[in-house]
mmCIF file of C-alpha atoms and ligand atoms in Angstrom:
data_model
loop_
_atom_site.group_PDB
_atom_site.id
_atom_site.type_symbol
_atom_site.label_atom_id
_atom_site.label_comp_id
_atom_site.label_asym_id
_atom_site.label_seq_id
_atom_site.Cartn_x
_atom_site.Cartn_y
_atom_site.Cartn_z
ATOM 1 C CA UNK P 1 -6.011 -0.758 32.202
ATOM 2 C CA UNK P 2 -5.165 -4.401 33.647
ATOM 3 C CA UNK P 3 -6.138 -5.874 37.584
ATOM 4 C CA UNK P 4 -5.300 -8.122 39.382
ATOM 5 C CA UNK P 5 -7.942 -8.982 42.111
ATOM 6 C CA UNK P 6 -6.188 -11.303 44.592
ATOM 7 C CA UNK P 7 -9.876 -12.208 46.278
ATOM 8 C CA UNK P 8 -10.763 -16.210 47.771
ATOM 9 C CA UNK P 9 -14.484 -15.154 48.550
ATOM 10 C CA UNK P 10 -15.616 -16.235 44.877
ATOM 11 C CA UNK P 11 -18.814 -14.175 44.991
ATOM 12 C CA UNK P 12 -17.492 -11.034 45.704
ATOM 13 C CA UNK P 13 -14.608 -11.444 43.624
ATOM 14 C CA UNK P 14 -17.199 -12.720 40.378
ATOM 15 C CA UNK P 15 -19.327 -9.274 41.316
ATOM 16 C CA UNK P 16 -16.310 -7.404 41.401
ATOM 17 C CA UNK P 17 -15.022 -8.457 38.134
ATOM 18 C CA UNK P 18 -18.549 -8.564 36.322
ATOM 19 C CA UNK P 19 -17.605 -4.781 38.044
ATOM 20 C CA UNK P 20 -15.136 -4.075 36.846
ATOM 21 C CA UNK P 21 -15.372 -5.299 33.399
ATOM 22 C CA UNK P 22 -18.312 -2.969 32.145
ATOM 23 C CA UNK P 23 -16.459 -0.243 33.601
ATOM 24 C CA UNK P 24 -13.507 -0.752 30.889
ATOM 25 C CA UNK P 25 -11.323 -2.620 33.160
ATOM 26 C CA UNK P 26 -9.806 -5.648 32.190
ATOM 27 C CA UNK P 27 -9.697 -8.356 35.156
ATOM 28 C CA UNK P 28 -7.602 -11.001 36.546
ATOM 29 C CA UNK P 29 -9.122 -12.215 39.865
ATOM 30 C CA UNK P 30 -5.405 -14.922 41.217
ATOM 31 C CA UNK P 31 -7.402 -16.135 44.631
ATOM 32 C CA UNK P 32 -3.840 -17.641 46.790
ATOM 33 C CA UNK P 33 -1.088 -14.787 47.487
ATOM 34 C CA UNK P 34 1.001 -17.193 45.673
ATOM 35 C CA UNK P 35 -1.199 -16.764 42.442
ATOM 36 C CA UNK P 36 -0.872 -12.951 43.294
ATOM 37 C CA UNK P 37 2.569 -13.043 43.440
ATOM 38 C CA UNK P 38 3.123 -15.449 40.346
ATOM 39 C CA UNK P 39 1.177 -13.155 38.241
ATOM 40 C CA UNK P 40 1.788 -11.393 35.020
ATOM 41 C CA UNK P 41 3.020 -7.591 36.456
ATOM 42 C CA UNK P 42 -0.500 -5.593 36.135
ATOM 43 C CA UNK P 43 -1.725 -2.060 36.152
ATOM 44 C CA UNK P 44 -3.105 -1.983 39.498
ATOM 45 C CA UNK P 45 -3.712 -4.702 42.408
ATOM 46 C CA UNK P 46 -6.834 -4.793 44.240
ATOM 47 C CA UNK P 47 -5.804 -6.913 47.764
ATOM 48 C CA UNK P 48 -8.283 -8.667 50.113
ATOM 49 C CA UNK P 49 -6.505 -9.036 53.515
ATOM 50 C CA UNK P 50 -7.193 -11.870 54.857
ATOM 51 C CA UNK P 51 -6.313 -15.143 51.685
ATOM 52 C CA UNK P 52 -5.948 -19.195 52.217
ATOM 53 C CA UNK P 53 -2.496 -19.265 52.579
ATOM 54 C CA UNK P 54 -1.439 -16.429 53.788
ATOM 55 C CA UNK P 55 -1.708 -12.687 55.150
ATOM 56 C CA UNK P 56 -2.637 -10.138 52.597
ATOM 57 C CA UNK P 57 -0.710 -7.720 54.163
ATOM 58 C CA UNK P 58 2.360 -9.825 53.118
ATOM 59 C CA UNK P 59 1.072 -10.005 49.576
ATOM 60 C CA UNK P 60 1.172 -5.923 49.301
ATOM 61 C CA UNK P 61 4.862 -6.103 51.406
ATOM 62 C CA UNK P 62 6.823 -8.421 48.787
ATOM 63 C CA UNK P 63 4.458 -6.701 45.762
ATOM 64 C CA UNK P 64 6.369 -3.080 46.889
ATOM 65 C CA UNK P 65 9.281 -4.729 47.353
ATOM 66 C CA UNK P 66 8.451 -5.527 43.983
ATOM 67 C CA UNK P 67 8.142 -1.827 42.968
ATOM 68 C CA UNK P 68 5.789 0.876 42.858
ATOM 69 C CA UNK P 69 2.418 -0.992 41.160
ATOM 70 C CA UNK P 70 -0.302 0.897 43.367
ATOM 71 C CA UNK P 71 -1.956 -1.564 45.485
ATOM 72 C CA UNK P 72 -5.279 -0.949 47.279
ATOM 73 C CA UNK P 73 -6.367 -3.411 49.817
ATOM 74 C CA UNK P 74 -9.656 -4.663 50.550
ATOM 75 C CA UNK P 75 -11.199 -5.935 53.082
ATOM 76 C CA UNK P 76 -13.867 -7.408 55.204
ATOM 77 C CA UNK P 77 -11.487 -6.591 58.937
ATOM 78 C CA UNK P 78 -13.284 -3.225 60.631
ATOM 79 C CA UNK P 79 -9.779 -3.590 62.568
ATOM 80 C CA UNK P 80 -7.718 0.371 62.507
ATOM 81 C CA UNK P 81 -4.803 -1.782 62.501
ATOM 82 C CA UNK P 82 -5.236 -3.101 59.680
ATOM 83 C CA UNK P 83 -5.641 -0.035 57.662
ATOM 84 C CA UNK P 84 -2.712 1.192 59.345
ATOM 85 C CA UNK P 85 -0.529 -1.334 58.931
ATOM 86 C CA UNK P 86 -1.514 -1.819 54.543
ATOM 87 C CA UNK P 87 -1.009 1.981 54.226
ATOM 88 C CA UNK P 88 2.113 1.829 56.812
ATOM 89 C CA UNK P 89 3.509 -0.501 54.281
ATOM 90 C CA UNK P 90 2.289 0.346 50.591
ATOM 91 C CA UNK P 91 -0.212 0.308 49.783
ATOM 92 C CA UNK P 92 -2.372 3.186 47.942
ATOM 93 C CA UNK P 93 -6.116 2.844 50.122
ATOM 94 C CA UNK P 94 -7.940 1.029 52.074
ATOM 95 C CA UNK P 95 -10.953 -0.110 50.716
ATOM 96 C CA UNK P 96 -13.770 -2.001 53.675
ATOM 97 C CA UNK P 97 -16.363 -4.496 53.101
ATOM 98 C CA UNK P 98 -19.186 -4.509 52.096
ATOM 99 C CA UNK P 99 -18.796 -1.961 48.948
ATOM 100 C CA UNK P 100 -20.209 -1.087 46.026
ATOM 101 C CA UNK P 101 -18.280 -1.212 42.518
ATOM 102 C CA UNK P 102 -19.028 2.754 41.687
ATOM 103 C CA UNK P 103 -16.810 3.400 45.611
ATOM 104 C CA UNK P 104 -13.087 0.410 44.847
ATOM 105 C CA UNK P 105 -13.710 2.119 40.939
ATOM 106 C CA UNK P 106 -13.804 5.026 43.078
ATOM 107 C CA UNK P 107 -10.747 5.124 44.502
ATOM 108 C CA UNK P 108 -8.870 3.201 41.562
ATOM 109 C CA UNK P 109 -8.869 6.307 39.606
ATOM 110 C CA UNK P 110 -7.783 8.424 42.472
ATOM 111 C CA UNK P 111 -5.294 6.249 42.989
ATOM 112 C CA UNK P 112 -4.259 6.349 39.336
ATOM 113 C CA UNK P 113 -4.569 10.449 38.813
ATOM 114 C CA UNK P 114 -2.017 10.952 42.313
ATOM 115 C CA UNK P 115 0.507 7.962 41.036
ATOM 116 C CA UNK P 116 0.140 8.119 37.711
ATOM 117 C CA UNK P 117 -0.413 12.077 36.115
ATOM 118 C CA UNK P 118 -1.583 12.103 32.901
ATOM 119 C CA UNK P 119 2.062 11.113 30.578
ATOM 120 C CA UNK P 120 -0.402 11.384 27.016
ATOM 121 C CA UNK P 121 0.661 11.608 23.608
ATOM 122 C CA UNK P 122 0.395 15.123 22.028
ATOM 123 C CA UNK P 123 -1.197 13.994 19.152
ATOM 124 C CA UNK P 124 -3.492 12.558 20.828
ATOM 125 C CA UNK P 125 -4.758 14.312 23.666
ATOM 126 C CA UNK P 126 -8.227 15.591 23.690
ATOM 127 C CA UNK P 127 -7.719 16.511 26.934
ATOM 128 C CA UNK P 128 -5.389 16.982 30.494
ATOM 129 C CA UNK P 129 -7.392 14.062 31.169
ATOM 130 C CA UNK P 130 -8.605 12.088 27.836
ATOM 131 C CA UNK P 131 -6.580 11.509 25.578
ATOM 132 C CA UNK P 132 -7.839 9.542 21.384
ATOM 133 C CA UNK P 133 -4.910 7.793 20.425
ATOM 134 C CA UNK P 134 -7.129 7.372 16.866
ATOM 135 C CA UNK P 135 -4.662 4.990 15.130
ATOM 136 C CA UNK P 136 -3.947 2.628 17.471
ATOM 137 C CA UNK P 137 -7.827 2.632 18.366
ATOM 138 C CA UNK P 138 -7.085 3.129 21.795
ATOM 139 C CA UNK P 139 -8.319 5.169 24.949
ATOM 140 C CA UNK P 140 -6.809 6.958 28.527
ATOM 141 C CA UNK P 141 -8.509 8.442 31.149
ATOM 142 C CA UNK P 142 -5.682 9.445 33.454
ATOM 143 C CA UNK P 143 -2.625 8.149 31.629
ATOM 144 C CA UNK P 144 -4.299 4.460 31.814
ATOM 145 C CA UNK P 145 -6.322 2.591 28.731
ATOM 146 C CA UNK P 146 -9.100 2.031 29.178
ATOM 147 C CA UNK P 147 -11.152 -1.240 27.926
ATOM 148 C CA UNK P 148 -13.892 0.296 24.829
ATOM 149 C CA UNK P 149 -15.997 -2.017 22.752
ATOM 150 C CA UNK P 150 -15.369 -1.020 18.466
ATOM 151 C CA UNK P 151 -18.853 0.411 18.499
ATOM 152 C CA UNK P 152 -17.893 2.361 21.812
ATOM 153 C CA UNK P 153 -14.624 3.602 20.273
ATOM 154 C CA UNK P 154 -15.557 4.554 17.279
ATOM 155 C CA UNK P 155 -18.694 6.994 19.384
ATOM 156 C CA UNK P 156 -16.456 8.035 21.988
ATOM 157 C CA UNK P 157 -14.093 9.209 18.469
ATOM 158 C CA UNK P 158 -17.281 10.858 16.823
ATOM 159 C CA UNK P 159 -18.323 12.843 19.540
ATOM 160 C CA UNK P 160 -14.440 13.932 20.433
ATOM 161 C CA UNK P 161 -14.120 15.547 17.298
ATOM 162 C CA UNK P 162 -15.656 19.060 17.603
ATOM 163 C CA UNK P 163 -16.239 18.596 21.918
ATOM 164 C CA UNK P 164 -18.967 20.639 22.902
ATOM 165 C CA UNK P 165 -20.857 20.117 19.499
ATOM 166 C CA UNK P 166 -24.342 18.811 19.543
ATOM 167 C CA UNK P 167 -24.661 15.971 17.274
ATOM 168 C CA UNK P 168 -28.577 15.073 15.885
ATOM 169 C CA UNK P 169 -29.099 10.659 17.021
ATOM 170 C CA UNK P 170 -29.539 10.630 12.877
ATOM 171 C CA UNK P 171 -26.180 11.975 12.626
ATOM 172 C CA UNK P 172 -25.066 9.917 14.824
ATOM 173 C CA UNK P 173 -26.492 7.009 14.007
ATOM 174 C CA UNK P 174 -25.508 7.555 9.976
ATOM 175 C CA UNK P 175 -21.558 8.400 11.382
ATOM 176 C CA UNK P 176 -20.902 5.257 13.904
ATOM 177 C CA UNK P 177 -23.526 2.482 12.554
ATOM 178 C CA UNK P 178 -25.015 2.739 9.219
ATOM 179 C CA UNK P 179 -25.453 5.247 6.679
ATOM 180 C CA UNK P 180 -29.324 5.729 6.351
ATOM 181 C CA UNK P 181 -30.819 4.987 9.987
ATOM 182 C CA UNK P 182 -34.355 5.098 10.510
ATOM 183 C CA UNK P 183 -35.049 2.737 12.842
ATOM 184 C CA UNK P 184 -35.047 3.191 15.860
ATOM 185 C CA UNK P 185 -32.001 4.239 18.536
ATOM 186 C CA UNK P 186 -32.050 2.695 20.907
ATOM 187 C CA UNK P 187 -28.254 1.419 20.430
ATOM 188 C CA UNK P 188 -27.308 4.620 20.863
ATOM 189 C CA UNK P 189 -28.489 4.551 24.902
ATOM 190 C CA UNK P 190 -26.882 1.389 25.707
ATOM 191 C CA UNK P 191 -23.287 2.221 23.765
ATOM 192 C CA UNK P 192 -24.167 5.757 25.936
ATOM 193 C CA UNK P 193 -24.122 4.329 28.746
ATOM 194 C CA UNK P 194 -21.405 2.545 28.872
ATOM 195 C CA UNK P 195 -19.543 4.915 28.057
ATOM 196 C CA UNK P 196 -20.503 7.429 30.368
ATOM 197 C CA UNK P 197 -19.723 4.641 33.454
ATOM 198 C CA UNK P 198 -16.124 3.453 31.816
ATOM 199 C CA UNK P 199 -14.740 7.809 30.961
ATOM 200 C CA UNK P 200 -16.263 8.277 34.817
ATOM 201 C CA UNK P 201 -15.266 11.973 35.412
ATOM 202 C CA UNK P 202 -13.042 12.458 32.639
ATOM 203 C CA UNK P 203 -15.329 13.466 29.830
ATOM 204 C CA UNK P 204 -19.010 14.065 29.807
ATOM 205 C CA UNK P 205 -22.083 12.598 27.783
ATOM 206 C CA UNK P 206 -24.907 15.592 27.850
ATOM 207 C CA UNK P 207 -27.435 14.409 26.347
ATOM 208 C CA UNK P 208 -29.502 17.173 25.140
ATOM 209 C CA UNK P 209 -32.368 16.397 25.198
ATOM 210 C CA UNK P 210 -34.798 16.312 21.823
ATOM 211 C CA UNK P 211 -31.887 16.317 20.306
ATOM 212 C CA UNK P 212 -28.420 14.375 20.579
ATOM 213 C CA UNK P 213 -25.920 14.356 22.539
ATOM 214 C CA UNK P 214 -22.353 16.393 23.010
ATOM 215 C CA UNK P 215 -19.576 15.358 24.740
ATOM 216 C CA UNK P 216 -18.581 17.827 27.436
ATOM 217 C CA UNK P 217 -14.545 17.567 28.614
ATOM 218 C CA UNK P 218 -13.445 17.871 32.459
HETATM 219 CA CA1 LIG Q 301 -10.728 -12.965 52.433
#
């Protein structure tokens, strides 16, 4: 899923970009309202209100006049008026600084669920919230694509062949990495961790202690 981040504060923009990327979002970062309005369309826009060249609310207003891209306002302004005006001119939600990446992602997912109910292809649906397009190697959560590395995709596709079934670490390592893997399986845990982040609460990779993992759909 592609996200346009409009934020002139570099430390905030950098940490948000890094955080969102870890969770599978594709972030395009611009610093000004002018750049935001000239950017290619994305699946969602995060807009800071205090921009160097124009008011973020005007950016929201212009984006809303052009179409229905979901917009979340991120702002240091604690003023209740900004929140109300932001929502009135068509922003879908509002996050106050300081915020954590997880909070922003939770808001983004909630907004996406609201504005774009899952539109999954029937031959690829795993659950009402998770879609795996095996031919295209694409994964969608609530109808929007998440970016997975090739191994993360392979791991998810393997576990999703039999939801709720427990696969041993060895079975997973053989299927996803290389046959006859007898070494440490730390890399598996790293990939499981990344998958958990990117799937959010749309599906859970459960640890079965002493055995392995299973995919539980929600
Ligand atoms: Ca700012």
